[in-house]
Short mmCIF file of C-alpha atoms in Angstrom, two decimals:
data_model
loop_
_atom_site.label_atom_id
_atom_site.label_comp_id
_atom_site.label_asym_id
_atom_site.label_seq_id
_atom_site.Cartn_x
_atom_site.Cartn_y
_atom_site.Cartn_z
CA MET A 1362 94.75 67.36 105.96
CA LYS A 1363 92.92 64.15 105.06
CA THR A 1364 92.42 63.20 101.43
CA LEU A 1365 89.03 63.74 99.82
CA ASN A 1366 88.46 59.97 99.69
CA GLU A 1367 89.12 59.74 103.43
CA LYS A 1368 86.68 62.58 104.12
CA LEU A 1369 84.02 60.97 101.95
CA ASN A 1370 84.33 57.70 103.86
CA LEU A 1371 84.12 59.46 107.22
CA LEU A 1372 80.89 61.01 105.94
CA LYS A 1373 79.65 57.60 104.77
CA LYS A 1374 80.19 56.16 108.25
CA LYS A 1375 78.08 58.92 109.80
CA LEU A 1376 75.34 58.62 107.18
CA ASP A 1377 75.18 54.84 107.56
CA GLY A 1378 75.05 55.21 111.33
CA GLY A 1379 72.16 57.67 111.24
CA GLU A 1380 74.21 60.47 112.80
CA LYS A 1381 73.48 64.13 112.14
CA ILE A 1382 75.31 65.66 109.17
CA THR A 1383 76.34 69.26 109.81
CA ILE A 1384 76.54 71.61 106.84
CA ALA A 1385 78.09 74.99 107.65
CA ILE A 1386 77.47 77.96 105.35
CA PHE A 1387 80.15 80.61 105.86
CA GLY A 1388 78.74 83.93 104.65
CA PHE A 1389 75.01 84.54 104.49
CA GLY A 1390 74.47 86.88 101.58
CA SER A 1391 72.31 85.98 98.61
CA VAL A 1392 74.26 82.80 97.74
CA GLY A 1393 74.07 81.57 101.34
CA CYS A 1394 70.36 82.37 101.65
CA TYR A 1395 69.48 80.59 98.42
CA LEU A 1396 71.60 77.61 99.42
CA LEU A 1397 69.97 77.31 102.84
CA ASP A 1398 66.54 77.43 101.21
CA TYR A 1399 67.47 74.67 98.75
CA LEU A 1400 68.91 72.46 101.49
CA VAL A 1401 65.86 72.97 103.70
CA SER A 1402 63.67 71.93 100.76
CA LEU A 1403 65.20 68.44 100.93
CA ALA A 1404 63.13 67.97 104.11
CA ASP A 1405 65.97 65.81 105.44
CA PRO A 1406 65.87 65.30 109.23
CA GLN A 1407 69.48 64.02 109.21
CA LEU A 1408 70.79 67.46 108.21
CA LYS A 1409 71.87 70.14 110.67
CA LEU A 1410 72.32 73.44 108.82
CA VAL A 1411 74.54 76.05 110.45
CA VAL A 1412 74.83 79.59 109.08
CA VAL A 1413 78.04 81.33 110.13
CA GLY A 1414 78.85 85.03 110.15
CA ARG A 1415 79.41 88.06 112.33
CA ASN A 1416 75.89 89.53 112.68
CA ALA A 1417 73.68 86.93 114.37
CA GLU A 1418 70.64 89.24 114.46
CA LYS A 1419 70.72 89.87 110.69
CA MET A 1420 71.27 86.20 109.91
CA GLN A 1421 68.42 85.21 112.23
CA GLN A 1422 66.02 87.43 110.27
CA ASP A 1423 66.95 85.68 107.03
CA VAL A 1424 66.73 82.26 108.67
CA ASN A 1425 63.28 83.11 110.05
CA ILE A 1426 61.81 83.85 106.64
CA ILE A 1427 63.38 80.73 105.10
CA ARG A 1428 62.12 78.57 107.97
CA THR A 1429 58.64 80.10 107.77
CA ALA A 1430 58.42 79.64 103.99
CA ALA A 1431 59.64 76.04 104.27
CA THR A 1432 57.04 75.31 106.92
CA ILE A 1433 54.32 76.68 104.62
CA ARG A 1434 55.61 74.22 102.00
CA ARG A 1435 55.57 71.43 104.66
CA GLN A 1436 59.32 70.88 104.18
CA MET A 1437 60.78 72.05 107.49
CA ARG A 1438 62.52 68.90 108.76
CA SER A 1439 66.16 69.98 109.14
CA GLU A 1440 67.63 71.71 112.18
CA ILE A 1441 68.90 75.26 111.56
CA VAL A 1442 71.45 76.95 113.83
CA VAL A 1443 72.69 80.56 113.68
CA GLU A 1444 76.35 80.89 114.61
CA GLY A 1445 77.17 84.59 114.99
CA GLY A 1446 80.30 86.41 116.11
CA CYS A 1447 82.61 84.82 113.54
CA ASP A 1448 84.98 87.28 111.88
CA PHE A 1449 86.20 85.91 108.53
CA LYS A 1450 89.19 88.27 108.67
CA ASP A 1451 90.35 86.65 111.93
CA VAL A 1452 91.78 83.13 111.63
CA ALA A 1453 91.44 82.48 115.37
CA SER A 1454 87.77 83.42 115.29
CA ILE A 1455 87.14 80.98 112.43
CA GLU A 1456 89.17 78.25 114.16
CA ASN A 1457 87.09 78.59 117.34
CA THR A 1458 83.89 78.35 115.30
CA LEU A 1459 85.07 75.22 113.48
CA ARG A 1460 86.04 73.52 116.74
CA ARG A 1461 82.64 74.38 118.21
CA ILE A 1462 80.38 73.25 115.36
CA GLN A 1463 82.46 70.30 113.99
CA PRO A 1464 81.02 70.48 110.44
CA ASP A 1465 80.88 67.66 107.89
CA PHE A 1466 80.57 70.16 105.01
CA ILE A 1467 81.82 73.74 104.75
CA VAL A 1468 80.59 76.10 102.04
CA ASN A 1469 82.49 79.37 101.75
CA SER A 1470 80.09 81.89 100.23
CA SER A 1471 81.72 84.94 101.83
CA ARG A 1472 82.83 87.96 99.80
CA LEU A 1473 85.55 90.47 100.63
CA TYR A 1474 83.65 93.31 98.93
CA ALA A 1475 79.94 92.59 99.13
CA GLY A 1476 77.08 93.98 97.07
CA LEU A 1477 78.87 94.26 93.72
CA LYS A 1478 79.28 91.83 90.83
CA TYR A 1479 82.91 92.51 89.92
CA GLY A 1480 82.23 91.36 86.38
CA THR A 1481 80.12 94.46 85.73
CA ILE A 1482 83.42 96.37 85.81
CA SER A 1483 85.87 93.88 84.38
CA TRP A 1484 83.96 92.37 81.47
CA SER A 1485 83.12 95.59 79.64
CA ASN A 1486 86.59 97.02 80.23
CA LEU A 1487 88.95 94.04 80.21
CA ARG A 1488 87.00 91.01 78.98
CA ALA A 1489 88.69 89.17 81.82
CA TYR A 1490 87.75 88.34 85.40
CA GLY A 1491 91.02 86.96 86.72
CA ILE A 1492 92.14 90.41 87.88
CA TRP A 1493 89.99 89.96 91.01
CA SER A 1494 91.78 86.76 92.13
CA PRO A 1495 93.57 88.47 95.08
CA MET A 1496 90.18 89.58 96.40
CA SER A 1497 88.65 86.16 95.85
CA VAL A 1498 91.38 84.30 97.71
CA LEU A 1499 91.64 86.25 100.96
CA LEU A 1500 88.68 85.07 103.05
CA GLY A 1501 88.96 81.55 101.68
CA LYS A 1502 92.64 81.58 102.68
CA ASN A 1503 91.65 82.49 106.24
CA ILE A 1504 89.00 79.77 106.39
CA MET A 1505 91.40 77.10 105.16
CA GLU A 1506 94.17 78.24 107.48
CA ALA A 1507 91.73 77.90 110.38
CA TYR A 1508 90.59 74.57 108.92
CA GLY A 1509 94.14 73.26 109.19
CA LYS A 1510 94.66 74.59 112.71
CA ALA A 1511 91.38 73.01 113.87
CA ASP A 1512 92.30 69.67 112.24
CA CYS A 1513 88.94 69.81 110.49
CA ASN A 1514 87.79 66.92 108.27
CA ALA A 1515 84.85 68.62 106.59
CA ILE A 1516 84.32 68.36 102.85
CA SER A 1517 84.93 71.94 101.75
CA ILE A 1518 83.44 73.97 98.89
CA ASN A 1519 84.53 77.41 97.70
CA THR A 1520 82.28 79.73 95.68
CA SER A 1521 84.58 82.53 94.53
CA TYR A 1522 86.79 82.05 91.43
CA SER A 1523 87.86 78.56 92.43
CA ASP A 1524 89.54 78.03 89.01
CA ALA A 1525 92.53 79.97 90.37
CA VAL A 1526 91.86 80.29 94.12
CA ILE A 1527 92.04 76.59 95.01
CA PRO A 1528 95.24 75.93 92.99
CA TRP A 1529 96.73 79.08 94.53
CA LEU A 1530 96.16 77.75 98.05
CA LYS A 1531 97.44 74.28 97.16
CA SER A 1532 100.55 75.63 95.42
CA ALA A 1533 101.42 77.57 98.57
CA GLY A 1534 101.38 74.36 100.61
CA MET A 1535 98.21 75.34 102.48
CA PRO A 1536 95.07 73.33 103.17
CA TYR A 1537 92.81 73.88 100.17
CA PHE A 1538 89.14 73.45 99.31
CA ASP A 1539 87.99 70.11 97.91
CA PHE A 1540 85.57 71.61 95.38
CA GLY A 1541 84.64 74.86 93.70
CA SER A 1542 81.12 75.74 92.65
CA GLY A 1543 79.74 77.49 89.59
CA ASN A 1544 81.00 78.09 86.05
CA LEU A 1545 80.36 74.93 84.03
CA ASN A 1546 77.15 74.28 85.94
CA HIS A 1547 75.84 77.57 84.56
CA LEU A 1548 76.42 76.48 80.96
CA ILE A 1549 75.32 72.86 80.96
CA PRO A 1550 71.59 73.54 81.56
CA ARG A 1551 71.56 76.04 78.67
CA MET A 1552 73.08 73.38 76.43
CA LYS A 1553 70.45 70.89 77.54
CA PHE A 1554 67.65 73.35 76.73
CA PHE A 1555 68.89 73.63 73.14
CA VAL A 1556 69.51 69.91 72.60
CA ALA A 1557 66.16 68.92 74.10
CA GLU A 1558 64.26 71.37 71.91
CA LYS A 1559 66.21 70.47 68.78
CA LEU A 1560 65.80 66.70 69.19
CA GLY A 1561 62.43 66.60 70.95
CA ILE A 1562 63.76 65.15 74.22
CA ASP A 1563 61.30 65.47 77.11
CA ASN A 1564 63.54 64.74 80.09
CA LEU A 1565 66.55 67.03 80.35
CA ASN A 1566 68.17 64.57 82.76
CA ASP A 1567 68.47 62.03 79.93
CA ILE A 1568 70.99 64.32 78.22
CA ASP A 1569 74.53 63.66 79.46
CA ILE A 1570 76.98 66.52 78.96
CA THR A 1571 80.68 66.55 79.80
CA LEU A 1572 82.42 69.92 79.52
CA VAL A 1573 85.93 71.14 80.24
CA ALA A 1574 86.60 74.91 80.45
CA SER A 1575 87.39 77.68 82.92
CA HIS A 1576 85.42 80.66 84.22
CA PHE A 1577 86.18 82.77 81.15
CA HIS A 1578 84.20 80.48 78.89
CA ASP A 1579 81.25 80.41 81.25
CA VAL A 1580 81.06 84.15 80.70
CA VAL A 1581 81.84 84.49 76.99
CA ILE A 1582 79.60 81.59 75.95
CA SER A 1583 76.67 82.66 78.10
CA LYS A 1584 76.99 86.31 77.05
CA GLU A 1585 78.06 86.02 73.42
CA GLY A 1586 77.54 82.42 72.33
CA HIS A 1587 81.07 81.58 71.15
CA THR A 1588 84.40 80.30 72.52
CA GLU A 1589 86.67 83.18 71.45
CA GLY A 1590 88.46 80.77 69.14
CA VAL A 1591 89.52 78.39 71.91
CA LYS A 1592 88.86 74.69 71.31
CA LEU A 1593 87.05 73.26 74.35
CA LEU A 1594 86.31 69.68 75.31
CA LEU A 1595 82.59 68.95 74.99
CA SER A 1596 80.70 65.66 74.83
CA ILE A 1597 76.90 65.46 74.44
CA LYS A 1598 75.28 62.05 74.80
CA TYR A 1599 71.72 60.74 74.83
CA GLN A 1600 70.99 57.24 76.09
CA GLY A 1601 74.72 56.54 76.16
CA LYS A 1602 75.38 57.53 72.54
CA GLU A 1603 77.33 60.59 71.38
CA LEU A 1604 75.05 62.98 69.49
CA ASP A 1605 76.03 64.23 66.06
CA ILE A 1606 75.35 67.87 66.80
CA ASN A 1607 77.21 71.04 65.84
CA HIS A 1608 78.97 72.32 68.95
CA ASP A 1609 79.15 75.88 67.63
CA GLU A 1610 75.35 75.86 67.40
CA VAL A 1611 75.19 74.64 70.99
CA TYR A 1612 77.47 77.43 72.19
CA LYS A 1613 75.48 80.02 70.27
CA ALA A 1614 72.24 78.82 71.85
CA CYS A 1615 73.65 79.41 75.36
CA GLY A 1616 73.30 83.18 75.01
CA ILE A 1617 69.88 83.34 76.65
CA PRO A 1618 68.77 86.52 78.49
CA MET A 1619 69.12 86.49 82.26
CA PRO A 1620 69.09 89.09 85.02
CA THR A 1621 72.40 90.72 85.95
CA ASP A 1622 71.55 91.43 89.60
CA GLN A 1623 71.87 89.14 92.62
CA LYS A 1624 69.19 86.79 91.30
CA ARG A 1625 72.03 85.28 89.25
CA ASN A 1626 73.35 83.88 92.51
CA MET A 1627 70.57 81.29 92.34
CA MET A 1628 72.89 79.48 89.91
CA ASN A 1629 75.91 79.60 92.20
CA ALA A 1630 73.85 78.43 95.17
CA SER A 1631 72.45 75.63 93.01
CA SER A 1632 75.99 74.55 92.13
CA ASN A 1633 76.85 74.32 95.82
CA PHE A 1634 73.65 72.38 96.42
CA ASP A 1635 74.46 70.04 93.53
CA ILE A 1636 77.84 69.11 95.01
CA ILE A 1637 76.39 68.42 98.46
CA TYR A 1638 73.32 66.57 97.20
CA SER A 1639 75.35 64.52 94.72
CA ILE A 1640 77.70 63.38 97.48
CA LEU A 1641 74.83 62.48 99.81
CA SER A 1642 72.96 60.69 97.03
CA ALA A 1643 76.00 58.78 95.76
CA ILE A 1644 76.64 57.43 99.27
CA ARG A 1645 73.04 56.74 100.27
CA GLU A 1646 71.94 55.25 96.95
CA LYS A 1647 75.26 53.56 96.09
CA LYS A 1648 75.55 55.37 92.76
CA ALA A 1649 78.28 57.02 90.71
CA ILE A 1650 77.34 60.65 90.03
CA LYS A 1651 79.14 63.13 87.77
CA ILE A 1652 79.47 66.74 88.81
CA HIS A 1653 81.26 69.68 87.21
CA THR A 1654 83.50 71.71 89.48
CA PRO A 1655 86.29 74.29 89.18
CA GLY A 1656 89.55 73.93 91.05
CA VAL A 1657 88.97 70.32 92.12
CA ASP A 1658 92.10 68.68 93.58
CA GLY A 1659 93.90 71.99 93.11
CA HIS A 1660 93.78 71.90 89.30
CA ILE A 1661 93.46 75.15 87.33
CA GLY A 1662 90.10 75.56 85.57
CA GLY A 1663 86.91 73.45 85.57
CA TYR A 1664 86.51 69.68 85.33
CA PRO A 1665 84.00 66.81 85.20
CA PHE A 1666 84.40 64.75 88.35
CA ILE A 1667 82.85 61.51 89.62
CA ILE A 1668 81.63 60.72 93.15
CA ASP A 1669 81.44 56.92 93.21
CA GLY A 1670 79.47 55.29 96.01
CA THR A 1671 78.98 51.93 94.30
CA GLY A 1672 81.60 50.01 96.26
CA GLU A 1673 82.30 49.23 99.88
CA GLU A 1674 84.22 52.49 100.09
CA VAL A 1675 83.39 55.82 98.46
CA LYS A 1676 85.92 57.09 95.96
CA CYS A 1677 86.22 60.02 93.60
CA TYR A 1678 88.05 60.57 90.33
CA PHE A 1679 88.09 62.69 87.19
CA ALA A 1680 85.61 61.64 84.52
CA LEU A 1681 87.26 59.34 81.99
CA ASP A 1682 86.04 61.03 78.79
CA TYR A 1683 89.41 62.82 78.43
CA THR A 1684 92.90 62.46 79.88
CA ILE A 1685 93.92 64.76 82.70
CA GLU A 1686 96.63 66.18 80.42
CA GLN A 1687 94.03 67.10 77.78
CA MET A 1688 91.81 68.75 80.38
CA GLU A 1689 94.66 70.67 81.98
CA GLN A 1690 95.81 72.08 78.64
CA VAL A 1691 92.32 73.21 77.62
CA ASN A 1692 91.84 74.87 80.99
CA ARG A 1693 95.16 76.69 80.75
CA ASN A 1694 94.18 77.99 77.31
CA SER A 1695 90.79 78.99 78.69
CA ILE A 1696 91.93 80.76 81.86
CA TYR A 1697 94.64 82.62 79.93
CA CYS A 1698 91.77 84.52 78.28
CA ASP A 1699 90.67 85.48 81.80
CA GLY A 1700 94.02 87.10 82.52
CA ILE A 1701 95.71 84.25 84.40
CA GLU A 1702 98.97 82.94 82.94
CA ASN A 1703 99.76 80.46 85.70
CA VAL A 1704 99.53 79.60 89.39
CA VAL A 1705 102.69 78.06 90.81
CA ASP A 1706 104.63 77.95 94.11
CA GLY A 1707 102.15 80.17 95.93
CA CYS A 1708 102.29 82.80 93.19
CA LEU A 1709 99.61 83.87 90.72
CA LEU A 1710 100.87 85.26 87.41
CA TYR A 1711 98.77 87.73 85.46
CA THR A 1712 99.06 87.72 81.67
CA ASP A 1713 100.95 90.57 80.00
CA GLU A 1714 97.78 91.34 78.04
CA LEU A 1715 95.77 91.88 81.22
CA ILE A 1716 98.47 94.06 82.79
CA LYS A 1717 98.43 96.28 79.69
CA LYS A 1718 94.63 96.49 79.61
CA VAL A 1719 94.48 97.49 83.28
CA ARG A 1720 97.11 100.18 82.74
CA ASP A 1721 95.44 101.53 79.60
CA ARG A 1722 91.85 101.46 80.89
CA PHE A 1723 92.24 102.32 84.57
CA ASN A 1724 95.71 103.91 84.71
CA VAL A 1725 96.60 101.34 87.37
CA VAL A 1726 99.72 99.17 87.37
CA ILE A 1727 99.29 95.65 88.70
CA PRO A 1728 102.33 93.39 89.23
CA LYS A 1729 103.13 90.43 87.04
CA LYS A 1730 103.40 88.14 90.07
CA VAL A 1731 101.18 88.12 93.15
CA PHE A 1732 102.40 85.95 96.00
CA LEU A 1733 99.68 84.64 98.29
CA SER A 1734 101.33 86.44 101.21
CA GLU A 1735 100.85 89.75 99.35
CA ALA A 1736 97.31 89.17 98.06
CA ASP A 1737 95.87 91.54 100.68
CA LYS A 1738 97.93 94.45 99.36
CA ILE A 1739 96.87 93.86 95.75
CA ALA A 1740 93.25 93.40 96.84
CA GLU A 1741 93.40 96.78 98.56
CA LEU A 1742 94.85 98.32 95.38
CA LEU A 1743 92.03 96.85 93.27
CA ILE A 1744 89.34 98.04 95.65
CA ASN A 1745 90.65 101.59 96.08
CA LYS A 1746 91.96 102.28 92.58
CA ILE A 1747 89.46 100.40 90.41
CA ILE A 1748 86.28 99.27 92.19
CA LYS A 1749 85.56 102.41 94.20
CA ARG A 1750 86.32 104.63 91.23
CA ASN A 1751 84.24 102.68 88.72
CA SER A 1752 81.27 101.19 90.58
CA ILE A 1753 77.89 102.80 90.07
#
C-alpha cells in the first residue's frame, strides 16, 4: 500500500494533467446521497462520480433526482456513473469493482445494519458508543482487503467510527483507510457560532479552531455541553491570535437542538465532502488546509491534520499546535469514556466499565478482547441480542 503522500502526489499529477478524477461512493444511503449532491454542486467537469452498491435500479432512482435537481440549479457538470452488483460482504466482488472503476478517491459510507442510529440505543443505556465497533469494522475491512488485492492507490475515507476502526485495521497489518469523517467536524461549527455571536465576528471562516478529542466528546458536548471532566485540547484563534475565551462556555454553547433522524447525516456527508474538497483545493490552489479527521494514519481518536500543497510536492502532517504524544493521550482518555480501552495487535479491548454496563442493562456478556478475525461473531451477537431486542 502506498503512503498517503504518494497517493496525494499521484492525484496531483492527474489534476495538473487535466485527467478525470474518479470519486467512488461505496454505499448509497442517506450519507452517500447527501455526499453525491454536495459533490455535484461543485459543478466540476473534471470529476467523475461513481456510486457503488448492489441494487443498481434503486441507486439510479436516487441519482436521477440528484441529477435533475442539480440541473435545475445549473450545476450539473460532473459525470455520474451507477455501478451496481457490488456485494460489500464479498471481497472478490469489491475487488472486481475496484479494478473496473480505478478510483482516485473511495468513500465508504456503507452500514452493516442500515436504517438505525445505534446511538439511540447505546447513549441512553450505556453512555458509550464503542460497543458497536465490531459492526462498524466489518464492511470497511472487506473494502480494504479488496483494496489491497486490487493494488488500489485511491485516497480512502471511512465514515463509521473511524476513531477505532482505522487503528484496528492498521494494528492487524491490513491496508487501512487514510481518513475518517465526522466527529470533530460536528462540533467545530457550533463553537464558531458561539464565538462569532459573542465577539461580533461576521465571517465564521475567520475563526480558526483546533480541537483534539474522540467520538465520545462529539456526543457528550453536543448533547450536554460539557466534557465529562476530561481535559481536551482546544485552541480558538481570530486573525492569528489566541482568543481569551472560557472553553467551558464554548462547550456549553454547543448543545444546540438538532434532529435525531437521518437528516443528521448531512453533517457526516459534509465531513466527507470537506476532506475531498480540501485535498482538491490544496493541490489546485497551492495552499495548506487544515482538516479534522478521526483515525488518520491509524491513530486512535480525532486529530487536526494539514494537507499542504504549497510546495513542488504535496505533503500531509499533523497540525503543529500540540505534540503527537499530547494528542494521543487526550484521545485515549476520551475514547475510554466511549468504552474502548485500547486497540493493539489486531485486537480491540473493551473497558471493564462497558462490559459491566452491557451485562447489567442488556443481560448480555461481551468479551474483553475482540480480535479482528472474530468481529463478525461479536457483531452478530450485538445485532441479535441487543439491537433487535431494543430497537423501536
